[in-house]
Structures are given as C-alpha cells and as structure tokens.
Short mmCIF file of C-alpha atoms in Angstrom, two decimals:
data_model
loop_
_atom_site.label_atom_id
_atom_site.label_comp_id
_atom_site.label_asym_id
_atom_site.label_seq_id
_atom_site.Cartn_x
_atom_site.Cartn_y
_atom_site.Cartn_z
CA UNK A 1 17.23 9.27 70.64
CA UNK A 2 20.72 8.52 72.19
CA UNK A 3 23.43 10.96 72.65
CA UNK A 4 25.62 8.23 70.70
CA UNK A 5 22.69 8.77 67.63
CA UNK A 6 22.82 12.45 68.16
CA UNK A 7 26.38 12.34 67.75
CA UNK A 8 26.42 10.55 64.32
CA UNK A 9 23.57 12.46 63.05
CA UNK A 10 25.72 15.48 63.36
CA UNK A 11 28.81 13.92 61.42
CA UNK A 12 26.72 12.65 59.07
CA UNK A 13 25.53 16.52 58.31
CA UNK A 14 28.93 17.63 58.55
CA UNK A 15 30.35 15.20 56.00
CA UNK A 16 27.12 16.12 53.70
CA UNK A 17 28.09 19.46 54.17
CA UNK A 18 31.68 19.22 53.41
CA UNK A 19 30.88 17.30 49.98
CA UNK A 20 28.28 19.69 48.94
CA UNK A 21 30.49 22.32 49.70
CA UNK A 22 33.81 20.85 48.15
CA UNK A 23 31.53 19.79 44.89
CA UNK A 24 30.59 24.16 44.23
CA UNK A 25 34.14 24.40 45.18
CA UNK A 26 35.54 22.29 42.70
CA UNK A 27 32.30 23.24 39.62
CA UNK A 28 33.26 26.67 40.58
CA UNK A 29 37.35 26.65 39.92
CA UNK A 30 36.30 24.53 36.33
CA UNK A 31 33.99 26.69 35.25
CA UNK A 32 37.14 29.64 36.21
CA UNK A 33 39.68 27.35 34.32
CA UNK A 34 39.74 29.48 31.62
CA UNK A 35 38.58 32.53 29.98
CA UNK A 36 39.73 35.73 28.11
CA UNK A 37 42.99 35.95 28.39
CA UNK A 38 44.81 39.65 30.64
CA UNK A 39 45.31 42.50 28.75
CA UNK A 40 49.38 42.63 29.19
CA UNK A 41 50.78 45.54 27.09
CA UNK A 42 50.60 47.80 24.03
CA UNK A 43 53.73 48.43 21.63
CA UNK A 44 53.37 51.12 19.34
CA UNK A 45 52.41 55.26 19.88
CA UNK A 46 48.97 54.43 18.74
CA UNK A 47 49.20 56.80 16.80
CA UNK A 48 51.34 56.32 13.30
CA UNK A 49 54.80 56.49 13.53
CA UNK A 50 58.10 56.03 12.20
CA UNK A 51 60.17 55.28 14.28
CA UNK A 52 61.73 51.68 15.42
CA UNK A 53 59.06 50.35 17.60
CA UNK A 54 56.60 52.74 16.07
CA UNK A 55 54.09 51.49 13.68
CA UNK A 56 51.87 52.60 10.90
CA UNK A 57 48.71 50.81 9.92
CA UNK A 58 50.68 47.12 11.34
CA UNK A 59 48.37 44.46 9.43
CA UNK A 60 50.22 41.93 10.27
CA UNK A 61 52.03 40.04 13.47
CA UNK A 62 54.29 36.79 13.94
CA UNK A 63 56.35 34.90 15.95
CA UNK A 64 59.45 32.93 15.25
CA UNK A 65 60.60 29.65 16.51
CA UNK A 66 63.33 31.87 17.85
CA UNK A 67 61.40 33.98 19.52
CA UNK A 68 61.24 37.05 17.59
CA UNK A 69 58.43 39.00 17.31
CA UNK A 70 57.67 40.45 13.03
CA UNK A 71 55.19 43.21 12.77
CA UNK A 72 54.53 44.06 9.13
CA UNK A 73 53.13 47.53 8.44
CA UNK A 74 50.94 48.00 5.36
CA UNK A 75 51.18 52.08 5.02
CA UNK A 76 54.74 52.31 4.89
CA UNK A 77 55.36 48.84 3.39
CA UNK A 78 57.89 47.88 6.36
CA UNK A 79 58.45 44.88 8.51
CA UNK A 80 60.34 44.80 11.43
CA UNK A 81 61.72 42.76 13.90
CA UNK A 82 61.65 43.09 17.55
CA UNK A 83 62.07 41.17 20.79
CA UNK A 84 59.04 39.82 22.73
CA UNK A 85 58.95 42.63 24.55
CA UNK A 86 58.74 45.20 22.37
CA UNK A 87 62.70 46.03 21.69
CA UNK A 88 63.41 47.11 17.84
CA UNK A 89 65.84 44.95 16.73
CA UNK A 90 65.64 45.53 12.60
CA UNK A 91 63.74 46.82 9.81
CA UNK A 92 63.85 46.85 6.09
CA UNK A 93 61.33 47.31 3.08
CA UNK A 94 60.01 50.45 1.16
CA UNK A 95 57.15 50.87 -1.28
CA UNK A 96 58.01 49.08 -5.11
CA UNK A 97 58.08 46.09 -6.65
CA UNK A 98 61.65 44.45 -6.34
CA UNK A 99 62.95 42.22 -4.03
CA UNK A 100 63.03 43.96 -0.55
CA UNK A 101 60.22 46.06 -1.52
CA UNK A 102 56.49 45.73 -1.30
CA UNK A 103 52.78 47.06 -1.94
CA UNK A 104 50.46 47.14 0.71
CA UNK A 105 51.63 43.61 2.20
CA UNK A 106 49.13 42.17 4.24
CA UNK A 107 50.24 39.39 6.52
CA UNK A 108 53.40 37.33 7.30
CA UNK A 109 54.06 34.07 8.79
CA UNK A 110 57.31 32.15 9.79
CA UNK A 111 58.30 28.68 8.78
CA UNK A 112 59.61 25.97 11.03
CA UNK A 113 63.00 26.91 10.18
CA UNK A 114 62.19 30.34 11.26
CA UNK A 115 62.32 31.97 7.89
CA UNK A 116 59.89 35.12 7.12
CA UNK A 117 57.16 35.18 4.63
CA UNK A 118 55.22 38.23 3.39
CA UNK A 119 52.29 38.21 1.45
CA UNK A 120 52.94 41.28 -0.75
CA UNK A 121 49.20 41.70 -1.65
CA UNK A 122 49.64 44.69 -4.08
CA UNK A 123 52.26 43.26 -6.04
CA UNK A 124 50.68 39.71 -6.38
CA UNK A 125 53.68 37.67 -5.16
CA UNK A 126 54.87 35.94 -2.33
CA UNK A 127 58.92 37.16 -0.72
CA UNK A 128 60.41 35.09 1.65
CA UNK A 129 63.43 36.22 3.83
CA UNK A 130 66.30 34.47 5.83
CA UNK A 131 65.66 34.65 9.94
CA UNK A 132 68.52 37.53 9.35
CA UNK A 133 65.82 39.40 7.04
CA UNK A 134 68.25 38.24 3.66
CA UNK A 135 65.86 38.40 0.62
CA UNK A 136 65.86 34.49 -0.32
CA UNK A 137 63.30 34.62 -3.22
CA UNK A 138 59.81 35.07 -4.30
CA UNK A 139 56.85 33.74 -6.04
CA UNK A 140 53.85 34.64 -7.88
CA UNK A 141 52.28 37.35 -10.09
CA UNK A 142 48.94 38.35 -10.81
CA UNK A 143 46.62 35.88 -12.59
CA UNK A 144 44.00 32.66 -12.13
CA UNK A 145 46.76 29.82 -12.51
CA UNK A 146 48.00 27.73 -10.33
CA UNK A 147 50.54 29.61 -8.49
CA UNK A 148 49.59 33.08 -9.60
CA UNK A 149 47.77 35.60 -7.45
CA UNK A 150 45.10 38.01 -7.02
CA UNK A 151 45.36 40.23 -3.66
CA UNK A 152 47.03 37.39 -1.44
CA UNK A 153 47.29 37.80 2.14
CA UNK A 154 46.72 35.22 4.80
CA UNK A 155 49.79 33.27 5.35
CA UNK A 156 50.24 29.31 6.98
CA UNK A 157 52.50 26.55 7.27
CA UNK A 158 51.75 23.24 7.85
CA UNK A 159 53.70 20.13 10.28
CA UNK A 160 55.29 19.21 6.80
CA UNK A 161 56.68 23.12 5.97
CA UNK A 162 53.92 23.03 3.37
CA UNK A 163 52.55 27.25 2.89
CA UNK A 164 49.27 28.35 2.32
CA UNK A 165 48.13 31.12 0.92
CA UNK A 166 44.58 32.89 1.09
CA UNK A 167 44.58 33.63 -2.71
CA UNK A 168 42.07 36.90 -1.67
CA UNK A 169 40.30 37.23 -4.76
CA UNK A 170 40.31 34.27 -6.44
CA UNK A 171 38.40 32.75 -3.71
CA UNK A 172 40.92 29.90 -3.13
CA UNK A 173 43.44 28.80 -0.76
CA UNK A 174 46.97 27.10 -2.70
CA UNK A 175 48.74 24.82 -1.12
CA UNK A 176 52.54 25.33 -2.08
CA UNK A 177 55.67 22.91 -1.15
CA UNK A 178 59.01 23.47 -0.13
CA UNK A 179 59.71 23.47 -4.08
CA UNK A 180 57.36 26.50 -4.58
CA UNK A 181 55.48 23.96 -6.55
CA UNK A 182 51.57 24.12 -6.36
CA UNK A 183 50.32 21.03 -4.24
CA UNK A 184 46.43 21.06 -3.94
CA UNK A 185 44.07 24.50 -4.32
CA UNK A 186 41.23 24.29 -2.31
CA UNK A 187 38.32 24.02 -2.96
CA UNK A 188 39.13 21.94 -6.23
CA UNK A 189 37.13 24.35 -8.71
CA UNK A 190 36.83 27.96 -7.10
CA UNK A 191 34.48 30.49 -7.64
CA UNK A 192 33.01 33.11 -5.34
CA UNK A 193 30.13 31.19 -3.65
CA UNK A 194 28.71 30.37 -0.47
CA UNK A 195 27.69 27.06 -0.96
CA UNK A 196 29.59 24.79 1.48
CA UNK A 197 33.02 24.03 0.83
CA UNK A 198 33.24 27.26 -1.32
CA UNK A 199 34.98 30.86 -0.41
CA UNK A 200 34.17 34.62 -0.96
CA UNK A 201 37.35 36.40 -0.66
CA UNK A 202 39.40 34.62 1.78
CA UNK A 203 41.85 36.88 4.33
CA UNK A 204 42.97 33.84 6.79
CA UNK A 205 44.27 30.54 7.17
CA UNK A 206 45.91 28.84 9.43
CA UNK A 207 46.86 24.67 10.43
CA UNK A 208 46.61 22.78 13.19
CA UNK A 209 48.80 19.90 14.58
CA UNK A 210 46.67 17.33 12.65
CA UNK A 211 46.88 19.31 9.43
CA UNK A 212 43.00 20.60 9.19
CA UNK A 213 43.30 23.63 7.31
CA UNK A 214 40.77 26.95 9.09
CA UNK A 215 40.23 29.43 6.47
CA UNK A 216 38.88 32.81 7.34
CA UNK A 217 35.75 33.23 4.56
CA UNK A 218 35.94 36.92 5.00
CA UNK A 219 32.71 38.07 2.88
CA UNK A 220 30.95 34.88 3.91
CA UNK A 221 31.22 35.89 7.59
CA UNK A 222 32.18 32.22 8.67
CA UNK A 223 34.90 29.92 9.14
CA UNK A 224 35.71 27.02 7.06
CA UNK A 225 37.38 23.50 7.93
CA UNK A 226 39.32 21.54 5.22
CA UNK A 227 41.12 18.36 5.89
CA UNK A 228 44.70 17.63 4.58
CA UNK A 229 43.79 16.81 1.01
CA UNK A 230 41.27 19.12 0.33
CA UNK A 231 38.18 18.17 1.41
CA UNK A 232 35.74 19.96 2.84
CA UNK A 233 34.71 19.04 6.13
CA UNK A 234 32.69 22.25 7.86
CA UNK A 235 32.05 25.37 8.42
CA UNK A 236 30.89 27.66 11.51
CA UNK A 237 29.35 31.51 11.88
CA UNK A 238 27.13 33.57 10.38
CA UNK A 239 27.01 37.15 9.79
CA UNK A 240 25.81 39.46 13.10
CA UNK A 241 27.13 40.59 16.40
CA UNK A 242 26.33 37.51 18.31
CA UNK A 243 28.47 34.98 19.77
CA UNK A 244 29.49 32.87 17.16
CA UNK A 245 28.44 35.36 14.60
CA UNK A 246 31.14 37.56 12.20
CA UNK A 247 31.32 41.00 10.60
CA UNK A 248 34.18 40.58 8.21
CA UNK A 249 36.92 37.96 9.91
CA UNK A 250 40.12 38.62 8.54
CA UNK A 251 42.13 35.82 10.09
CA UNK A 252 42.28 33.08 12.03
CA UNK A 253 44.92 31.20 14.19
CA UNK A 254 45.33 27.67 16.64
CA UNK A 255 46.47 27.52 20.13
CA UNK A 256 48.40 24.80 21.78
CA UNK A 257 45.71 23.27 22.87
CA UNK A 258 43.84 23.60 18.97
CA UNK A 259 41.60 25.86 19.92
CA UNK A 260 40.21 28.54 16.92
CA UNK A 261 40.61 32.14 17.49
CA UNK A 262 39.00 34.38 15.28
CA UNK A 263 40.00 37.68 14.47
CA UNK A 264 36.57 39.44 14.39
CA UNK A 265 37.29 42.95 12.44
CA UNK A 266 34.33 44.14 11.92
CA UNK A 267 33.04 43.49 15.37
CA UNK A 268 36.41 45.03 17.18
CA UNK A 269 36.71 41.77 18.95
CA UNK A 270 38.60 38.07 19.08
CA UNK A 271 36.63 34.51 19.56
CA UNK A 272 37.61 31.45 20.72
CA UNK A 273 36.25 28.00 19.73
CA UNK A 274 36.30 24.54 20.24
CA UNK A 275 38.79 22.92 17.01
CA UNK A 276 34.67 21.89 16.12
CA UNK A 277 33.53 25.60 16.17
CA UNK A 278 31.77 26.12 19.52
CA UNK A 279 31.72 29.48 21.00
CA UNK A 280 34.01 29.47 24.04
CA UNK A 281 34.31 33.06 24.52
CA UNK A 282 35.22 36.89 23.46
CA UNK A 283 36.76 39.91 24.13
CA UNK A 284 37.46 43.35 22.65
CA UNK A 285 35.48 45.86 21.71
CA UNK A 286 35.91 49.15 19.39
CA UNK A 287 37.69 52.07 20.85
CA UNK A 288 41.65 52.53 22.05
CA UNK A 289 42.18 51.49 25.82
CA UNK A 290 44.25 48.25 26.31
CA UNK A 291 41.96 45.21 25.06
CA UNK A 292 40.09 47.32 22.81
CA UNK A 293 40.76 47.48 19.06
CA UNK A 294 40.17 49.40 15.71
CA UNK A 295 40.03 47.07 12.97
CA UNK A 296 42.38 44.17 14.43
CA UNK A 297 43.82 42.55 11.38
CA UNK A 298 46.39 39.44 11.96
CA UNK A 299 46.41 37.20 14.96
CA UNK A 300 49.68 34.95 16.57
CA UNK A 301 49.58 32.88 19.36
CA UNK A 302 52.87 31.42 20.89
CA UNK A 303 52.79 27.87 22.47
CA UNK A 304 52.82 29.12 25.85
CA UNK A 305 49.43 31.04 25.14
CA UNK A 306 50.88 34.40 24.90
CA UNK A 307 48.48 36.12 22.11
CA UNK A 308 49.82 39.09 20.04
CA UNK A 309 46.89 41.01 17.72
CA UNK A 310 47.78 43.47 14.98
CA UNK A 311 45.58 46.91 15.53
CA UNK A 312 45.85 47.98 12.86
CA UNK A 313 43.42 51.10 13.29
CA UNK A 314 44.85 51.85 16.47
CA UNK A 315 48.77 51.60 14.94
CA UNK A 316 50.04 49.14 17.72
CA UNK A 317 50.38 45.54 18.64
CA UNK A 318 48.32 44.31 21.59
CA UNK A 319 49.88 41.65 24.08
CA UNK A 320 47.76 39.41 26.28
CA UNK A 321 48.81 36.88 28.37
CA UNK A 322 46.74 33.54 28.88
CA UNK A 323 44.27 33.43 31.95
CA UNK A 324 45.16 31.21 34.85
CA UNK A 325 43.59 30.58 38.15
CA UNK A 326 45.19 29.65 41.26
CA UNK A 327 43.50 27.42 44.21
CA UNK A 328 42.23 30.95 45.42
CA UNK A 329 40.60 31.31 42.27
CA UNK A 330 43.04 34.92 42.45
CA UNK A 331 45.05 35.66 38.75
CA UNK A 332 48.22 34.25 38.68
CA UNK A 333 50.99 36.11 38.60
CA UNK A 334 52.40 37.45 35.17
CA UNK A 335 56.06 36.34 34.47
CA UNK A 336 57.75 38.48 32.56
CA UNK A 337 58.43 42.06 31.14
CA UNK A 338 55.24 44.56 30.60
CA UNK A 339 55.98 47.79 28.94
CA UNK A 340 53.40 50.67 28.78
CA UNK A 341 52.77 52.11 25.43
CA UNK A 342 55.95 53.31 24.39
CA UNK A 343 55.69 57.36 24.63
CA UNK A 344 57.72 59.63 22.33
CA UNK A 345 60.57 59.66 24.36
CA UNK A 346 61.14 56.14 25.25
CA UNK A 347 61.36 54.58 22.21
CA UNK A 348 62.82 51.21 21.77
CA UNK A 349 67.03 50.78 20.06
CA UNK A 350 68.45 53.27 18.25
CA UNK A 351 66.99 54.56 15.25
CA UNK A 352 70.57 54.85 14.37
CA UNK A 353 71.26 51.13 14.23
CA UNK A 354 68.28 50.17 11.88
CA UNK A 355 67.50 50.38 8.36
CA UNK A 356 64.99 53.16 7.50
CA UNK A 357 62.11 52.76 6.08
CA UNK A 358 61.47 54.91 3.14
CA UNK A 359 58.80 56.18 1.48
CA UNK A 360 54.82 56.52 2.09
CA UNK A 361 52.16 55.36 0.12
CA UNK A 362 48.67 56.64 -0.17
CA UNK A 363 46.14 55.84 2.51
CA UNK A 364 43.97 52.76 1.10
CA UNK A 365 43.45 49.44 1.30
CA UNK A 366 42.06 46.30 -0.64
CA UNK A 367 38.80 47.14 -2.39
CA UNK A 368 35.94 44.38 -1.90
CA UNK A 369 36.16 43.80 -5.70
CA UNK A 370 39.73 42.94 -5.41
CA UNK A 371 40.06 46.28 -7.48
CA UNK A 372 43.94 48.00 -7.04
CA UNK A 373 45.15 48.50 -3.72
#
C-alpha cells in the first residue's frame, strides 16, 4: 500500500472517530437536557410558627402575575404575602366564617389580573381578595347545586379568567365565570366512581394554554384530562409507588412548556409528565432535608420554571430552580437570591408592620368521608 493510501486511511479513521465521538457527545447532553429540577431554598422554621415568614401547616402556595409569592396556612387560617424570596410583606385572616376569615382553607390561586382566591374548604365558599389583600366578595355554601360546595379546595383559572374549583366531595369540578355564574360541571352527572371520566374526591386542578383541564382524582390515585367543554378525554396512574403510580395526589399544576407535575402526597414526592401522561421523572422523598417533604400539599410553577411546593408536614415552602446544562454538561449557575431556612432570629419584615394572625384551631384536617373539618 502507498504512503499516499496510508495517509487517507488514517483521516478516514480520524473523521470516523470524530463523528462517533461528537454523536455520544451530542446523545449524551440530550439525554442531560433536563431533569429534576436544584433544590434552591426553604422558607419557613420547619417547625410551626407564627411569625411573618413563619408558617403553620402551609397547604397552599401561589404566584402572582406581579410576582408575589401567597402561602396560605390551614392551622391558623392565614395567608400571607411575601416576595420571591422569602420577605413577609402582609398577612391577614383568622379562624370564622365572615369575610376575611376562614376554616381550614385549602388552596389558593391568582387570576390574570392578579387577584387572590381561597378555597375556604371548612366554610364551603369561595373569598376572593384585591392584589392589596381587600376582601372583594365570595361565593358558595354547602350543598349539591350548582354553585354550592362540599369541602372545596383545588383552585384554577383558565386563558379566558374562567375558575375552577375541585368541588372535594361532590366528586366534581365547576366551572365558574367572571359573573360567579356556573358554566359547565364536569363530569356532566357526578357521582363517586372510577369509571373513566368520573372522580372520587377531587383535591387538584389546574389548565393549560390550550384550555385542557388536569384534575387531581385524589382517592382514584390518577390523573384525569378534560377538554374545554367537558369532555372527557383521559386519564393516567394507578395506585403504588412506581413511576407513574400515586398514593393520594393532592394537586396538580402546568409548566411553560405544558408539562404535568404531580404533587404525589402520599409518596413524599413530585412527577413530571408529558401534557399525554408519560413519566418523565421524580424527586422527593419523606423526611425534612431540602428536597424532601412531609405531606407536600399545593404545587406553583412560575413561567421561568421556578417551582414552589407547599410542605405542609414540614411547615415551610420549598424552592427549586429548573435544571440546566451548559456545553460542559456542569449546572448552570443560579441567578438570584437563596436564603437558608430562616432561623429564629432572622426572620423576615417586621412583625410590627403586619396584621396578626389570630387565633388557633384544632389540629385536623378533611376526613375521607368529607365528614367536618
């Protein structure tokens, strides 16, 4: 053979080399696109407190257009408001049944106007509030028609400012307009069932950009799609510890990208799907170190993937920030504050400058039945 042959035999290998090489390269950094997201922060003693920035039992977490972060705590039947980064900015609400007060509320959500909603489970009723936490008006009492209550809690809005509400116990989610007028239930004719399209005691809901409707089917350990006008179109999981599988999800929320996340409470853990329900991944498990949880209740997700999960058995709100890889396949940096968990001397504002919150009720919680809170 020629030294000329030689020569090209040994680019040819080379270049072979290179495009095998650059191929694992580039299968590699896909495969590392994306995954659980970093463990950022905790806010909260976790512990109860009650303090500003302190928390007891927090069930439920949300983010405003504005950029405020709501934390709503079921014990002492408070919400308040804080920065994204943990600074108490205000609080109101005490246990009752007036405007301003509340039993055992569950979850909150914010409208496109950035308005705050609380589902005030134990009182049957639905209180919105001004983004300046006014009292604006309620809705609801206790009963099986249309726009009455038993045990509501999951809270979502739709591209049209359209609310849902997981109507807990009668196995239904309503579909309420701007009016407070009753829209569509879903399913059409509810009863507790697990026959497709059905619910057993609904906790979450949530919307995504297209209008599908993902309802967390709490005692039917699954997730369940509707379309706009209330038909059903399928459902995903099955009770167990698997991937894919549920113990008990209590809520359910869309990224930016309309990916599912599941909050998984009996497992102590969060999933991710596809908007068609396939597994994508996990993370969590029980105990109290930063990505662990103790019955996680309410989920938020902002549009630049930050993720913020209600622990409610560990008294705190977690913070994660979305993974992303670098050509070095190294984590990215993290822009922005990180706060440890706040210690009893460094609380957040001044307790001075923020409504109180009064009273405590007893320790307790929904029944299965849908028996008093």
């Amino acid at each position: 053979m020629s030294r000329a042959s030689d020569q090209k035999l040994v680019i040819w290998i080379v270049a072979i080399a290179i495009v095998i090489i650059m191929l694992g390269v580039a299968t590699y950094l896909y495969s590392q696109k994306e995954g659980p997201p970093t463990f950022e922060t905790s806010y909260g003693l976790g512990k109860p407190g009650t303090q500003p920035g302190e928390f007891d039992t927090p069930t439920g977490v949300a983010v405003s257009p504005s950029g405020f972060l709501y934390v709503l705590e079921s014990a002492p039947a408070r919400l308040q408001q804080l920065s994204l980064d943990g600074q108490a900015v205000a609080a109101w609400g005490e246990v009752g049944s007036k405007t301003k007060q509340f039993n055992k509320p569950l979850r909150l959500a914010t409208d496109g106007d950035g308005n705050i909603y609380v589902a005030d489970t134990g009182n049957h009723r639905v209180q919105w509030f001004s983004p300046a936490g006014e009292f604006e008006g309620e809705f609801g009492s206790r009963g099986r028609d249309p726009g009455k209550f038993s045990h509501p809690v999951g809270l979502a809005f739709d591209s049209n400012n359209n609310l849902y509400v997981a109507d807990t116990y009668n196995h239904r989610i309503q579909k309420i307009g701007r009016a407070q007028n009753v829209l569509q239930i879903y399913p059409e004719t509810p009863e507790k069932s697990n026959a497709p399209g059905y619910l057993n005691a609904p906790w979450g809901v949530a919307v995504d950009s297209r209008d599908v409707v993902y309802v967390a089917d709490t005692e039917n350990h699954r997730v369940v799609r509707y379309n706009n006008d209330g038909r059903h179109i399928s459902s995903f999981g099955s009770h167990g510890t698997n991937d894919g599988q549920f113990d008990r999800p209590t809520d359910v929320a869309i990224d930016a990208d309309g990916n599912v996340l599941v909050v998984d409470s009996g497992n102590n853990r969060i999933q991710k799907f596809d908007p068609q329900g396939k597994f994508l991944y996990k993370w969590g498990q029980k105990g109290q170190a930063g990505g662990m949880f103790d019955n996680p209740q309410q989920i938020a997700v902002t549009s630049e993937g930050v993720i913020f999960v209600a622990d409610a058995g560990n008294h705190r709100i977690q913070k994660f920030m979305p993974r992303q890889k670098n050509l070095l396949n190294t984590q990215a940096p993290i822009v922005g504050p990180t706060r440890p968990v706040y210690q009893p001397d460094d609380r957040p504002g001044d307790p001075g400058n923020l409504p109180p919150a009064q009273g405590l009720p007893p320790r307790g919680g929904v029944s299965s039945e849908g028996g008093e809170l």
